Each structure stands twice: as structure tokens, then as C-alpha cells.
Amino acid sequence: AQSVTQLGSHVSVSEGALVLLRCNYSSSVPPYLFWYVQYPNQGLQLLLKYTSAATLVKGINGFEAEFKKSETSFHLTKPSAHMSDAAEYFCAVKLSSNTGKLIFGQGTTLQVKP
Amino acid sequence: EPEVTQTPSHQVTQMGQEVILRCVPISNHLYFYWYRQILGQKVEFLVSFYNNEISEKSEIFDDQFSVERPDGSNFTLKIRSTKLEDSAMYFCASSPLTIGAGGEQFFGPGTRLTVL
């Protein structure tokens, strides 16, 4: 069964430090990959997506992610954390263009300390 | 900026009662979805809807659930006889005409359903 695994349900970094949120997927074919962010009392907002073009994807708010097929990973990074980055982050996969179904990871809560 | 809206934000109901969760997708979108997230668990796909019919559904989406687009703006999820395990946050999403390769889904803020 296809799945998405996010390592670490909680990640804490200091303001200005590197943010690294991990996502691994299991799929027999290259999927479409997404990172969503959820701020308190808001819906899921798309940060970035991989759709088989460039393997390094840049998103909003300074985030980027790199698709590594050999490692079946799509880790999310940001060079310097801001207090406003504190939120819950979800990795998701869509297995083909013929389905709208997103399969989500369990989410990672990012805490940013001053 | 257009957004998906959901009402109510929180619904409390008694076990066995029917509930209807409402969503207003972005106006020019034609694909609609419901997801749910039980507290502490993953966001799970329930159903997708296009051209006034279900295009895909998960094993969770049994006969207790139904979806409808009653008019040109609303998209509803009905649970006929709620169970305790239906307590969750329910998210509505919509996407443009062509989902294509990695078409983006726009999510609403969710409705928290509590079944007592």
C-alpha cells in the first residue's frame, strides 16, 4: 500500500536556524508530491509541489524541497526559521494525474523558539 | 483572494443523529473533495466529486455518508446516523477544471464534528 511517512511529529528550532522536515513515500511509480502548511484555525495551504519537472522545488515563504527518487524522499527545508513559521506541516502524495486523492503523512508540528 | 469556506466551524451532535456539513468551494472550480482528520491521526481522503457525481471514494465512505451539490455554490457532506468514531475535523477542498499533473487542491478551514 502506498503511504507517506513524516519523521518526527514535533520539531523545535531556534529562530534563524535551519528548518528540516522529513517526508518519505512508498510508491511503485513516481508520484506527485506536495507540502501543505496549516496555521491555527485555518485550512491547509499549499507550500510547494513536485510534478516531475525540476527535482528542487521552491515554494512560498522561503521553503523548498528536493525530490530524491533513490531515497524516496521529499524533505522540506528553509535556511532560516522565522517565528511566523510555527505551524503544522503535512506532506502528501498523489499517485497519478487521473486521481484527485491525496494521501497525507501524519503531520509535523514546527515550534520556533526565540 | 478566493477561498473555500465551511460552516459550521464546530458541530456537536448526539450519536445516531444526522448531520450536514457545508462547504462553498471556489467559484470557478469543478472538482470537490472531502477529507477528515481524527484527532491525532492522519488527514484521510473520503470522496471526490465531479460533474454532479462521485468520481472516487475511500473505504471509509460507506452508506452512512453522502455528498451533494444542491445548487451552484454549495457542496455538502451528510452523515445519516452519526457514530462516536465520526468525531473528527472534516475538510472540504476544491480544484480547478483540469487536475492534470499535480493540480492544486484548495482547502477550507474545516468543521470540527463532535459526536456525544
GROMACS .gro file of C-alpha atoms in nm, chain A residues 3-5 32 34 36 38 41-46 49-52 88 90 94 96-107, chain B residues 1 6 31 33 35 37 40-45 48 55-59 89 91 99-110:
model
   64
    3SER     CA    1   0.196   0.563   0.218
    4VAL     CA    2   0.365   0.877   0.332
    5THR     CA    3   0.580   0.893   0.645
   32TYR     CA    4   0.319   1.392  -0.739
   34PHE     CA    5   0.308   1.823  -0.200
   36TYR     CA    6   0.090   2.183   0.293
   38GLN     CA    7  -0.177   2.462   0.849
   41ASN     CA    8  -0.778   2.774   1.293
   42GLN     CA    9  -0.704   2.784   0.922
   43GLY     CA   10  -0.724   2.541   0.632
   44LEU     CA   11  -0.438   2.361   0.464
   45GLN     CA   12  -0.234   2.593   0.242
   46LEU     CA   13  -0.009   2.466  -0.036
   49LYS     CA   14   0.456   2.078  -0.518
   50TYR     CA   15   0.666   1.840  -0.726
   51THR     CA   16   0.521   1.732  -1.060
   52SER     CA   17   0.815   1.558  -1.234
   88GLU     CA   18   0.172   2.213   1.134
   90PHE     CA   19   0.180   1.798   0.604
   94LYS     CA   20  -0.097   1.199  -0.542
   96SER     CA   21  -0.127   0.993  -1.084
   97SER     CA   22  -0.295   1.266  -1.281
   98ASN     CA   23  -0.610   1.050  -1.303
   99THR     CA   24  -0.689   1.074  -0.936
  100GLY     CA   25  -0.757   1.367  -0.709
  101LYS     CA   26  -0.696   1.164  -0.395
  102LEU     CA   27  -0.421   1.300  -0.174
  103ILE     CA   28  -0.252   1.063   0.071
  104PHE     CA   29  -0.121   1.255   0.370
  105GLY     CA   30   0.152   1.197   0.622
  106GLN     CA   31   0.069   1.234   0.990
  107GLY     CA   32   0.195   1.590   1.008
  115GLU     CA   33  -0.822   3.614  -0.287
  120GLN     CA   34  -1.701   2.580   0.555
  145TYR     CA   35  -1.360   1.923  -0.864
  147TYR     CA   36  -1.332   1.677  -0.215
  149TYR     CA   37  -1.121   1.474   0.382
  151GLN     CA   38  -0.877   1.406   1.035
  154GLY     CA   39  -0.404   1.261   1.647
  155GLN     CA   40  -0.432   1.078   1.316
  156LYS     CA   41  -0.360   1.147   0.951
  157VAL     CA   42  -0.575   1.351   0.717
  158GLU     CA   43  -0.774   1.089   0.522
  159PHE     CA   44  -0.941   1.115   0.183
  162SER     CA   45  -1.409   1.331  -0.475
  169SER     CA   46  -1.557   1.017  -0.909
  170GLU     CA   47  -1.368   0.836  -0.635
  171LYS     CA   48  -1.432   0.731  -0.276
  172SER     CA   49  -1.242   0.561   0.001
  173GLU     CA   50  -1.343   0.258   0.204
  203MET     CA   51  -1.220   1.757   1.168
  205PHE     CA   52  -1.200   1.943   0.544
  213ILE     CA   53  -0.641   1.849  -1.216
  214GLY     CA   54  -0.376   1.739  -1.461
  215ALA     CA   55  -0.031   1.676  -1.328
  216GLY     CA   56  -0.032   1.773  -0.962
  217GLY     CA   57  -0.332   2.004  -0.979
  218GLU     CA   58  -0.358   2.205  -0.659
  219GLN     CA   59  -0.639   2.148  -0.412
  220PHE     CA   60  -0.752   2.447  -0.211
  221PHE     CA   61  -0.869   2.358   0.140
  222GLY     CA   62  -1.125   2.515   0.369
  223PRO     CA   63  -1.064   2.576   0.742
  224GLY     CA   64  -1.253   2.264   0.844
   0.00000   0.00000   0.00000
